[in-house]
Short mmCIF file of C-alpha atoms and ligand atoms in Angstrom, two decimals:
data_model
loop_
_atom_site.label_atom_id
_atom_site.label_comp_id
_atom_site.label_asym_id
_atom_site.label_seq_id
_atom_site.Cartn_x
_atom_site.Cartn_y
_atom_site.Cartn_z
CA MET N 93 39.68 -43.43 12.47
CA ALA N 94 42.00 -40.64 11.63
CA ALA N 95 43.10 -42.63 8.50
CA ARG N 96 39.80 -43.45 7.54
CA VAL N 97 38.87 -39.58 7.57
CA VAL N 98 42.05 -38.71 5.86
CA GLY N 99 41.24 -41.34 3.22
CA ARG N 100 37.69 -39.87 2.67
CA THR N 101 38.98 -36.39 2.64
CA GLY N 102 41.30 -37.45 -0.13
CA ARG N 103 38.71 -39.09 -2.15
CA LEU N 104 36.56 -35.95 -1.77
CA ALA N 105 39.21 -33.82 -2.63
CA ALA N 106 39.82 -35.84 -5.85
CA VAL N 107 36.20 -35.75 -6.87
CA VAL N 108 35.93 -31.98 -6.24
CA ARG N 109 39.30 -31.47 -8.13
CA SER N 110 37.90 -33.43 -11.08
CA SER N 111 34.73 -31.58 -11.10
CA ALA N 112 36.77 -28.38 -11.14
CA VAL N 113 38.68 -29.89 -14.19
CA ARG N 114 35.40 -30.38 -15.96
CA LEU N 115 34.20 -27.16 -15.00
CA GLN N 116 37.48 -25.57 -16.45
CA SER N 117 37.04 -27.62 -19.50
CA ARG N 118 33.69 -26.56 -20.09
CA LEU N 119 34.75 -22.87 -19.69
CA HIS N 120 37.37 -23.42 -22.44
CA GLY N 121 35.07 -24.92 -24.91
CA SER N 122 35.44 -28.81 -24.63
CA THR N 123 32.59 -30.98 -24.19
CA GLY N 124 30.55 -30.05 -20.99
CA LEU N 125 28.74 -31.73 -18.29
CA ARG N 126 25.52 -29.58 -18.84
CA SER N 127 24.09 -30.03 -22.25
CA GLY N 128 22.03 -27.08 -22.08
CA SER N 129 19.13 -29.26 -22.47
CA GLN N 130 17.13 -27.37 -19.91
CA ALA N 131 16.58 -24.93 -22.84
CA ASN N 132 13.76 -27.44 -23.72
CA PHE N 133 12.00 -26.00 -20.79
CA PHE N 134 12.20 -22.57 -22.01
CA PRO N 135 11.32 -22.35 -25.78
CA PRO N 136 11.19 -18.99 -27.05
CA LEU N 137 7.90 -17.58 -28.54
CA GLU N 138 8.34 -15.63 -31.60
CA ASP N 139 4.87 -14.20 -32.41
CA ALA N 140 3.83 -10.87 -31.22
CA MET N 141 2.48 -10.88 -27.94
CA LEU N 142 0.26 -7.91 -27.58
CA PRO N 143 -3.12 -7.56 -29.50
CA SER N 144 -2.84 -6.43 -33.11
CA GLY N 145 -3.55 -2.71 -33.36
CA SER N 146 -1.90 -1.99 -30.01
CA PHE N 147 0.17 0.64 -31.66
CA ASN N 148 -2.37 2.01 -34.27
CA ASN N 149 -1.94 5.76 -34.83
CA ARG N 150 1.34 5.70 -32.93
CA MET N 151 4.75 6.87 -34.09
CA ALA N 152 7.81 5.12 -32.90
CA LEU N 153 11.53 6.12 -33.52
CA ILE N 154 14.10 3.43 -33.05
CA THR N 155 17.70 4.43 -33.39
CA GLY N 156 19.83 1.57 -34.70
CA GLY N 157 16.64 0.19 -36.26
CA GLY N 158 18.23 -1.06 -39.14
CA THR N 159 19.88 -4.10 -37.65
CA GLY N 160 19.83 -6.50 -34.91
CA LEU N 161 17.71 -5.95 -31.97
CA GLY N 162 16.51 -2.69 -33.29
CA ARG N 163 15.31 -4.16 -36.44
CA ALA N 164 13.39 -6.81 -34.37
CA MET N 165 11.78 -3.95 -32.29
CA THR N 166 10.82 -2.10 -35.31
CA ALA N 167 9.33 -5.21 -37.11
CA THR N 168 7.21 -5.96 -33.91
CA LEU N 169 5.95 -2.13 -33.44
CA SER N 170 5.09 -2.03 -37.18
CA GLN N 171 3.26 -5.33 -37.09
CA LEU N 172 1.39 -3.96 -34.09
CA GLY N 173 0.45 -0.88 -36.20
CA ALA N 174 2.83 1.75 -35.57
CA GLN N 175 4.33 3.84 -37.98
CA CYS N 176 8.25 3.59 -37.46
CA ILE N 177 11.13 5.76 -38.21
CA ILE N 178 14.49 3.99 -38.04
CA ALA N 179 17.76 6.27 -37.66
CA SER N 180 21.44 5.45 -37.82
CA ARG N 181 24.47 6.22 -40.02
CA LYS N 182 24.17 3.64 -42.80
CA LEU N 183 21.23 5.06 -45.02
CA ASP N 184 21.36 2.04 -47.35
CA VAL N 185 20.91 -0.56 -44.48
CA LEU N 186 18.19 1.48 -43.04
CA GLN N 187 16.39 1.78 -46.51
CA ARG N 188 16.56 -2.05 -47.11
CA THR N 189 15.03 -2.86 -43.64
CA ALA N 190 12.36 -0.15 -43.83
CA GLU N 191 11.26 -1.68 -47.24
CA GLU N 192 11.41 -5.19 -46.09
CA ILE N 193 9.19 -4.45 -42.86
CA SER N 194 6.80 -2.11 -44.44
CA SER N 195 6.12 -4.60 -47.43
CA GLN N 196 5.43 -7.30 -44.63
CA THR N 197 3.21 -5.41 -42.27
CA GLY N 198 1.63 -2.91 -44.62
CA ASN N 199 2.72 -0.07 -42.18
CA LYS N 200 5.07 2.64 -43.22
CA VAL N 201 8.69 2.54 -41.99
CA HIS N 202 10.72 5.70 -42.71
CA ALA N 203 14.55 5.56 -42.96
CA VAL N 204 16.54 8.67 -41.61
CA GLN N 205 20.15 9.03 -41.47
CA CYS N 206 21.68 10.32 -38.53
CA ASP N 207 24.90 9.81 -36.30
CA VAL N 208 23.74 10.14 -32.76
CA ARG N 209 27.18 11.51 -31.80
CA ASP N 210 26.60 14.71 -33.56
CA PRO N 211 23.92 16.98 -31.77
CA GLN N 212 23.36 19.07 -34.85
CA ALA N 213 22.82 15.97 -36.95
CA VAL N 214 20.32 14.78 -34.29
CA SER N 215 18.60 18.01 -34.31
CA GLN N 216 18.10 17.89 -38.13
CA CYS N 217 17.08 14.15 -37.83
CA VAL N 218 14.24 15.43 -35.53
CA ASP N 219 13.28 18.05 -37.99
CA GLN N 220 12.84 15.48 -40.72
CA ILE N 221 11.02 13.25 -38.24
CA GLU N 222 8.49 16.03 -37.43
CA ALA N 223 8.01 16.61 -41.17
CA LEU N 224 7.63 12.84 -41.84
CA THR N 225 5.34 11.82 -38.93
CA GLY N 226 5.11 14.51 -36.30
CA LEU N 227 6.88 13.93 -32.98
CA PRO N 228 6.92 10.38 -31.92
CA ASP N 229 5.09 8.71 -29.06
CA VAL N 230 7.71 6.03 -28.72
CA ILE N 231 11.37 6.54 -28.54
CA ILE N 232 13.65 3.59 -28.43
CA ASN N 233 17.42 4.53 -27.80
CA ASN N 234 18.90 1.33 -29.00
CA ALA N 235 21.96 2.44 -31.15
CA ALA N 236 25.36 1.45 -29.71
CA GLY N 237 29.01 0.85 -30.37
CA ASN N 238 31.35 -1.72 -28.61
CA PHE N 239 34.22 -4.03 -28.82
CA VAL N 240 36.14 -6.06 -26.47
CA CYS N 241 39.63 -4.74 -25.72
CA PRO N 242 41.97 -4.73 -22.77
CA SER N 243 41.64 -1.41 -21.29
CA GLU N 244 45.43 -0.73 -21.42
CA ARG N 245 45.10 -1.00 -25.17
CA LEU N 246 42.22 1.68 -25.50
CA SER N 247 43.34 5.02 -27.21
CA PRO N 248 41.53 8.21 -26.16
CA ASN N 249 39.57 7.93 -29.45
CA ALA N 250 38.26 4.58 -28.81
CA TRP N 251 37.24 5.54 -25.46
CA LYS N 252 35.45 8.68 -26.82
CA THR N 253 33.85 6.69 -29.84
CA ILE N 254 32.10 4.33 -27.68
CA THR N 255 30.92 6.74 -24.93
CA ASP N 256 30.01 9.15 -27.65
CA ILE N 257 27.63 6.70 -29.33
CA VAL N 258 26.16 5.30 -26.18
CA LEU N 259 25.85 7.96 -23.72
CA ASN N 260 26.03 11.27 -25.50
CA GLY N 261 24.16 9.72 -28.30
CA THR N 262 21.37 8.72 -26.13
CA ALA N 263 21.47 11.96 -24.31
CA PHE N 264 21.55 14.09 -27.51
CA VAL N 265 18.44 12.13 -28.96
CA THR N 266 16.52 12.12 -25.63
CA LEU N 267 17.05 15.88 -24.83
CA GLU N 268 16.27 16.96 -28.36
CA LEU N 269 12.90 15.00 -28.52
CA GLY N 270 12.21 15.62 -24.80
CA LYS N 271 12.47 19.48 -25.33
CA ARG N 272 10.30 19.63 -28.53
CA LEU N 273 7.61 17.18 -26.89
CA ILE N 274 7.53 19.40 -23.62
CA GLN N 275 7.12 22.44 -26.04
CA ASN N 276 4.09 20.63 -27.70
CA GLN N 277 2.70 19.21 -24.32
CA LYS N 278 2.97 15.74 -25.86
CA GLY N 279 3.62 12.67 -23.76
CA ALA N 280 6.06 9.86 -24.85
CA SER N 281 7.55 6.46 -23.85
CA PHE N 282 11.17 6.63 -23.81
CA LEU N 283 13.14 3.26 -23.61
CA ALA N 284 16.94 2.76 -23.38
CA ILE N 285 18.53 -0.64 -24.13
CA THR N 286 21.47 -0.98 -21.83
CA THR N 287 23.16 -4.38 -20.88
CA ILE N 288 23.33 -6.41 -17.61
CA TYR N 289 27.06 -5.26 -16.99
CA ALA N 290 25.73 -1.42 -16.80
CA GLU N 291 25.15 -2.63 -13.29
CA SER N 292 27.97 -4.74 -12.33
CA GLY N 293 30.54 -3.13 -14.67
CA SER N 294 32.91 -5.34 -16.81
CA GLY N 295 36.47 -5.70 -17.68
CA PHE N 296 37.40 -5.58 -21.35
CA VAL N 297 34.31 -3.63 -22.30
CA VAL N 298 35.08 -0.67 -20.03
CA PRO N 299 33.81 2.28 -22.47
CA SER N 300 30.73 0.49 -22.98
CA ALA N 301 30.02 -0.38 -19.35
CA SER N 302 30.82 3.24 -18.23
CA ALA N 303 28.62 4.82 -20.95
CA LYS N 304 25.69 2.30 -20.28
CA ALA N 305 25.76 2.88 -16.57
CA GLY N 306 25.48 6.65 -17.35
CA VAL N 307 22.52 5.88 -19.70
CA GLU N 308 20.89 4.20 -16.82
CA ALA N 309 21.52 7.15 -14.38
CA LEU N 310 20.15 9.54 -17.14
CA TYR N 311 16.76 7.43 -17.64
CA LYS N 312 16.26 7.04 -13.96
CA SER N 313 16.72 10.76 -13.42
CA LEU N 314 14.34 11.81 -16.13
CA ALA N 315 11.82 9.40 -15.03
CA ALA N 316 11.79 11.35 -11.80
CA GLU N 317 11.96 14.72 -13.54
CA TRP N 318 9.75 14.68 -16.67
CA GLY N 319 6.90 12.54 -15.46
CA ARG N 320 4.88 15.91 -15.15
CA TYR N 321 5.42 16.39 -18.80
CA GLY N 322 3.80 12.94 -19.64
CA HIS N 323 7.01 11.26 -20.27
CA ARG N 324 7.98 7.62 -19.09
CA PHE N 325 11.52 6.36 -18.97
CA ASN N 326 12.55 2.83 -18.80
CA ILE N 327 15.44 0.59 -19.34
CA ILE N 328 15.90 -3.03 -20.59
CA GLN N 329 19.31 -4.73 -19.78
CA PRO N 330 19.31 -7.69 -22.31
CA GLY N 331 21.46 -10.61 -21.83
CA PRO N 332 23.24 -12.32 -24.87
CA ILE N 333 21.32 -12.46 -28.06
CA ARG N 334 22.83 -13.33 -31.37
CA THR N 335 23.35 -10.39 -33.70
CA LYS N 336 26.12 -9.82 -36.05
CA GLY N 337 26.84 -6.51 -34.56
CA ALA N 338 27.39 -7.75 -31.12
CA PHE N 339 28.98 -11.07 -31.57
CA SER N 340 31.36 -10.05 -34.32
CA ARG N 341 32.68 -7.55 -31.99
CA LEU N 342 32.48 -9.25 -28.67
CA ASP N 343 33.13 -12.88 -29.51
CA PRO N 344 34.90 -12.63 -33.09
CA THR N 345 35.91 -16.46 -33.04
CA GLY N 346 32.96 -17.78 -31.27
CA ALA N 347 35.22 -19.35 -28.79
CA PHE N 348 33.13 -18.05 -25.73
CA GLU N 349 29.50 -18.93 -26.99
CA LYS N 350 29.39 -22.37 -25.15
CA ALA N 351 30.81 -21.02 -21.83
CA MET N 352 28.36 -18.31 -22.08
CA ILE N 353 25.21 -20.64 -22.72
CA ASP N 354 26.46 -23.01 -19.81
CA ARG N 355 26.30 -20.10 -17.40
CA ILE N 356 22.76 -19.12 -18.42
CA PRO N 357 20.17 -21.07 -16.21
CA THR N 358 17.73 -21.25 -19.02
CA GLY N 359 20.28 -22.94 -21.08
CA ARG N 360 20.02 -20.76 -24.25
CA LEU N 361 20.67 -17.20 -25.88
CA GLY N 362 17.81 -15.02 -25.88
CA THR N 363 16.01 -14.14 -29.29
CA PRO N 364 15.68 -10.99 -30.87
CA ALA N 365 11.82 -11.51 -31.18
CA GLU N 366 11.59 -12.07 -27.33
CA ILE N 367 13.30 -8.65 -26.65
CA ALA N 368 11.03 -7.09 -29.22
CA ASN N 369 7.82 -8.33 -27.31
CA LEU N 370 9.25 -6.92 -24.17
CA ALA N 371 10.26 -3.59 -25.71
CA ALA N 372 6.69 -3.38 -27.26
CA TYR N 373 5.10 -4.08 -23.94
CA VAL N 374 7.19 -1.47 -22.00
CA SER N 375 6.38 1.21 -24.87
CA SER N 376 2.71 0.36 -25.00
CA ASN N 377 -0.16 1.89 -22.94
CA TYR N 378 -0.50 -1.44 -21.21
CA ALA N 379 2.60 -0.21 -19.41
CA SER N 380 1.48 3.28 -18.79
CA TRP N 381 2.17 2.98 -15.04
CA MET N 382 5.86 1.69 -15.71
CA SER N 383 8.29 4.40 -15.10
CA GLY N 384 11.92 4.37 -13.91
CA ALA N 385 12.00 0.65 -14.32
CA VAL N 386 15.25 -1.36 -14.92
CA ILE N 387 14.32 -4.80 -16.37
CA ARG N 388 16.87 -7.47 -16.66
CA PHE N 389 16.12 -9.91 -19.54
CA ASP N 390 18.79 -12.36 -19.56
CA GLY N 391 17.82 -15.96 -19.08
CA GLY N 392 19.15 -15.63 -15.50
CA GLU N 393 22.76 -14.97 -16.59
CA TYR N 394 23.46 -12.19 -14.17
CA VAL N 395 22.44 -13.97 -11.03
CA SER N 396 24.26 -17.05 -12.23
CA LEU N 397 27.34 -14.88 -12.70
CA ALA N 398 26.98 -13.01 -9.26
CA GLY N 399 26.53 -15.95 -6.84
CA GLU N 400 29.52 -17.22 -5.13
CA PHE N 401 28.33 -20.65 -4.83
CA ASN N 402 26.85 -21.28 -8.24
CA GLU N 403 29.65 -23.20 -9.49
CA LEU N 404 28.42 -25.97 -7.02
CA ARG N 405 25.93 -26.81 -9.84
CA SER N 406 28.56 -29.20 -11.19
CA VAL N 407 28.67 -31.28 -7.95
CA THR N 408 27.01 -34.52 -8.63
CA PRO N 409 24.57 -36.10 -6.27
CA ASP N 410 27.13 -38.73 -5.05
CA GLN N 411 29.65 -35.87 -4.32
CA TRP N 412 26.75 -34.06 -2.33
CA LYS N 413 26.58 -37.24 -0.24
CA LEU N 414 30.25 -37.03 0.77
CA LEU N 415 30.05 -33.23 1.35
CA GLU N 416 27.05 -33.50 3.46
CA ALA N 417 28.63 -36.09 5.54
CA MET N 418 31.63 -34.02 6.14
CA ILE N 419 29.58 -30.92 7.07
CA ARG N 420 27.41 -32.90 9.28
CA LYS N 421 30.35 -34.31 11.00
CA THR N 422 31.75 -30.99 11.97
CA LYS N 423 31.09 -29.96 15.40
CA GLY N 424 31.79 -26.53 16.86
CA SER N 425 34.18 -23.79 15.41
C1 LIG O 584 33.57 -14.32 -21.73
C2 LIG O 584 33.30 -13.60 -23.16
C3 LIG O 584 32.01 -13.57 -23.62
C4 LIG O 584 31.76 -13.08 -25.04
C5 LIG O 584 30.41 -12.96 -25.15
C6 LIG O 584 30.08 -12.73 -26.66
C7 LIG O 584 28.60 -12.27 -26.78
C8 LIG O 584 28.10 -11.23 -25.80
C9 LIG O 584 26.84 -10.89 -26.03
C10 LIG O 584 26.40 -9.88 -24.99
C11 LIG O 584 26.38 -8.39 -25.43
C12 LIG O 584 26.44 -7.47 -24.46
C13 LIG O 584 26.45 -6.26 -24.47
C14 LIG O 584 26.43 -5.66 -25.83
C15 LIG O 584 26.54 -4.38 -26.05
C16 LIG O 584 26.65 -3.71 -27.48
O1 LIG O 584 26.60 -2.46 -27.60
S1 LIG O 584 26.60 -4.84 -28.70
C17 LIG O 584 26.65 -3.74 -30.08
C18 LIG O 584 27.77 -3.72 -31.11
N1 LIG O 584 27.41 -3.07 -32.24
C19 LIG O 584 28.37 -2.24 -32.66
O2 LIG O 584 29.34 -1.84 -32.17
C20 LIG O 584 27.97 -1.66 -33.95
C21 LIG O 584 28.53 -0.26 -34.35
N2 LIG O 584 30.09 -0.34 -34.18
C22 LIG O 584 30.96 0.48 -35.07
O3 LIG O 584 30.56 1.19 -35.89
C23 LIG O 584 32.28 0.22 -34.64
O4 LIG O 584 32.68 -0.96 -34.30
C24 LIG O 584 32.80 1.29 -33.77
C25 LIG O 584 34.43 1.05 -33.59
C26 LIG O 584 32.22 1.22 -32.45
C27 LIG O 584 32.71 2.63 -34.38
O5 LIG O 584 33.01 2.74 -35.72
P1 LIG O 584 33.87 4.03 -36.17
O6 LIG O 584 33.12 5.39 -35.81
O7 LIG O 584 34.09 3.95 -37.70
O8 LIG O 584 35.19 4.10 -35.32
P2 LIG O 584 36.65 3.78 -35.98
O9 LIG O 584 37.17 4.89 -36.55
O10 LIG O 584 36.70 2.51 -36.66
O11 LIG O 584 37.51 3.63 -34.41
C28 LIG O 584 37.34 4.42 -33.44
C29 LIG O 584 38.46 4.61 -32.41
O12 LIG O 584 38.31 3.14 -31.82
C30 LIG O 584 39.56 2.19 -32.13
N3 LIG O 584 38.98 0.85 -32.17
C31 LIG O 584 38.09 0.35 -33.11
N4 LIG O 584 37.95 -0.81 -32.95
C32 LIG O 584 38.81 -1.15 -31.89
C33 LIG O 584 39.23 -2.42 -31.30
N5 LIG O 584 38.60 -3.67 -31.90
N6 LIG O 584 40.10 -2.52 -30.42
C34 LIG O 584 40.58 -1.46 -29.98
N7 LIG O 584 40.31 -0.06 -30.61
C35 LIG O 584 39.42 -0.20 -31.54
C36 LIG O 584 39.93 2.90 -33.37
O13 LIG O 584 41.45 2.43 -33.59
C37 LIG O 584 39.82 4.35 -33.26
O14 LIG O 584 40.79 4.86 -32.24
P3 LIG O 584 42.16 5.65 -32.96
O15 LIG O 584 41.61 6.64 -33.83
O16 LIG O 584 42.80 6.04 -31.67
O17 LIG O 584 42.87 4.57 -33.72
N1 LIG O 585 22.99 -8.27 -28.83
C1 LIG O 585 23.14 -8.55 -27.79
O1 LIG O 585 23.52 -9.64 -27.20
C2 LIG O 585 23.28 -7.41 -26.83
C3 LIG O 585 22.84 -6.25 -27.30
N2 LIG O 585 22.69 -5.12 -26.36
C4 LIG O 585 22.32 -3.77 -26.98
O2 LIG O 585 21.23 -3.96 -27.75
C5 LIG O 585 21.28 -2.86 -28.84
C6 LIG O 585 21.37 -3.38 -30.15
O3 LIG O 585 22.55 -4.04 -30.41
P1 LIG O 585 22.61 -5.26 -31.45
O4 LIG O 585 21.39 -5.17 -32.21
O5 LIG O 585 23.11 -6.53 -30.84
O6 LIG O 585 23.96 -4.71 -32.51
P2 LIG O 585 23.71 -3.99 -33.76
O7 LIG O 585 25.28 -3.70 -33.95
O8 LIG O 585 23.08 -4.68 -34.78
O9 LIG O 585 23.08 -2.58 -33.49
C7 LIG O 585 23.66 -1.37 -33.18
C8 LIG O 585 23.01 -0.31 -34.03
O10 LIG O 585 23.62 1.06 -33.70
C9 LIG O 585 23.71 1.78 -34.93
N3 LIG O 585 24.57 2.80 -34.47
C10 LIG O 585 26.14 2.51 -34.29
N4 LIG O 585 26.53 3.81 -34.19
C11 LIG O 585 25.71 4.70 -34.31
C12 LIG O 585 25.75 6.15 -34.39
N5 LIG O 585 26.96 6.72 -34.18
N6 LIG O 585 24.74 6.70 -34.95
C13 LIG O 585 23.61 6.06 -34.99
N7 LIG O 585 23.35 4.74 -34.89
C14 LIG O 585 24.51 4.18 -34.68
C15 LIG O 585 24.12 0.83 -35.77
O11 LIG O 585 23.55 1.14 -37.19
P3 LIG O 585 24.71 1.98 -38.23
O12 LIG O 585 25.88 1.23 -38.34
O13 LIG O 585 23.93 2.20 -39.50
O14 LIG O 585 25.02 3.41 -37.53
C16 LIG O 585 23.25 -0.48 -35.61
O15 LIG O 585 22.04 -0.59 -36.18
C17 LIG O 585 22.73 -2.06 -28.31
O16 LIG O 585 22.21 -0.94 -27.47
C18 LIG O 585 23.40 -2.91 -27.46
O17 LIG O 585 24.10 -2.34 -26.76
C19 LIG O 585 22.85 -5.19 -25.14
C20 LIG O 585 23.05 -6.47 -24.39
C21 LIG O 585 23.34 -7.68 -25.45
#
C-alpha cells in the first residue's frame, strides 16, 4: 500500500515537475502550452463606440497626443466632434498627427509645444489654448516617460526625469487648468492614464510606479475636493498595448511579449482604439456621474498576476484527477 502511494506520489511529482518545466519554458519564450487562442473569444472592436456628435462643441486637451495611445484618443474624440489640442515636446510630431487626424475627421486639431515638467511652459501652453479654443471641457493627462532599469542603476536625474514628467507634469497641467476653470466657473472632465502597477508597485520601473501611484492619489483627492466646481476626475489603468514609445523602452528586444500575452486571460494585448473608446466614454457626458473612479483595462492581466494559484492553469485534466485523488485521500490535519 505504502509502495503504491509512494509510486503514485512519484508519478504525480513528475507530472507536476514537467508542468513546471513547460511553464518555465513558456516564461522564457519557447513554444508554450497555451496558444493564446482564447483571444478568438475577445476580438477588439475598433470603431468609435459613442454616437457621432457626442463631443460636438467640446474642446479636449490631450497631453502626449502626438503618439501612441494619446494619438488614438485624439483621433476618437475628434471623430466624435471634439476640437482637440495635443501638447508635448516634439512640435513636428504633434503637427503631423494634428494634420492627419484633422484631414480624416474634418475637425480641427491644434498642436501646442509644451514640456509638462516646466510649470512656466505649462502656464504658457494654457495661455495658447485659451487663445485658440478657450478653456477645455476635457483634459486627458496621458504624457509619460518610462524605461526598465534595475533600481540600483538609477541616477538621481533618471529618477527626477520620470517623476517630473509623470507626477509633476500631471500636477502642473491639472492645477493650472483647474485654477483657470474655477475662476471661469467652467466644469470639466479630467482623466489620468496610469498603469496597473500603480496599485501593486513593480520592480524595474520604480520611478514610474511611484509617480503613477502619486497621480492616482492626486486624482482621487481632487475628485473629492473639486466636485463642487463641476470637475470630475477619473483614472484609467491600461494593461499592455503595443506602442513604439512603451515597448521600445520596456521590452526593447521583444523577449517578454509572449510571456506577457500568456499571462493575460483574454490572450492578447489591448489595442489603442479600445482604450480610446473607454477614454471617450469616461470623458463624455454619458459618464457625468463617474468621478473618483479607477478603471483597470488590462484583459485580466492584473488578477492573473495576483492570484497565488493561477499557475495551476497549466495542470492538465489527467493531472487534476491525480491531484484530486490525493486531496480526497487526506483525512485530518
Ligand atoms: C516581464 C517584462 C515585461 C515587459 C513588458 C513590455 C511591455 C509592457 C507594456 C506595459 C506598459 C506599462 C506601463 C507603461 C508606462 C509608460 O509610461 S510607457 C510610455 C513610455 N514612453 C516614453 O517614455 C516616451 C518619453 N520618453 C523619453 O523621452 C525618454 O525615454 C526619457 C528618458 C523618459 C526622457 O527623455 P530626456 O528628458 O531626453 O531624458 P535623458 O536626458 O535622456 O535622460 C534623463 C536621465 O535618465 C537617464 N536614463 C535615460 N534612459 C535610461 C535608461 N534606459 N536606463 C537608465 N537611465 C536612463 C539618463 O542617463 C539621465 O540621467 P543622467 O543625467 O544621470 O545620466
Ligand atoms: N502602451 C502601454 O502598454 C501602456 C501605456 N500606459 C500609459 O499610456 C500613456 C501613453 O503611453 P504610450 O502611448 O504607450 O507611449 P508614448 O511614448 O507614445 O506616449 C508618451 C507621450 O508623452 C509625451 N511626453 C513625454 N515626455 C513629455 C514631457 N516632458 N512633456 C510633454 N509630453 C511628454 C511624448 O511626446 P513627446 O516625446 O513629443 O514629448 C509622448 O507623446 C502613458 O501615460 C503611459 O504611461 C500605461 C500602461 C500601458
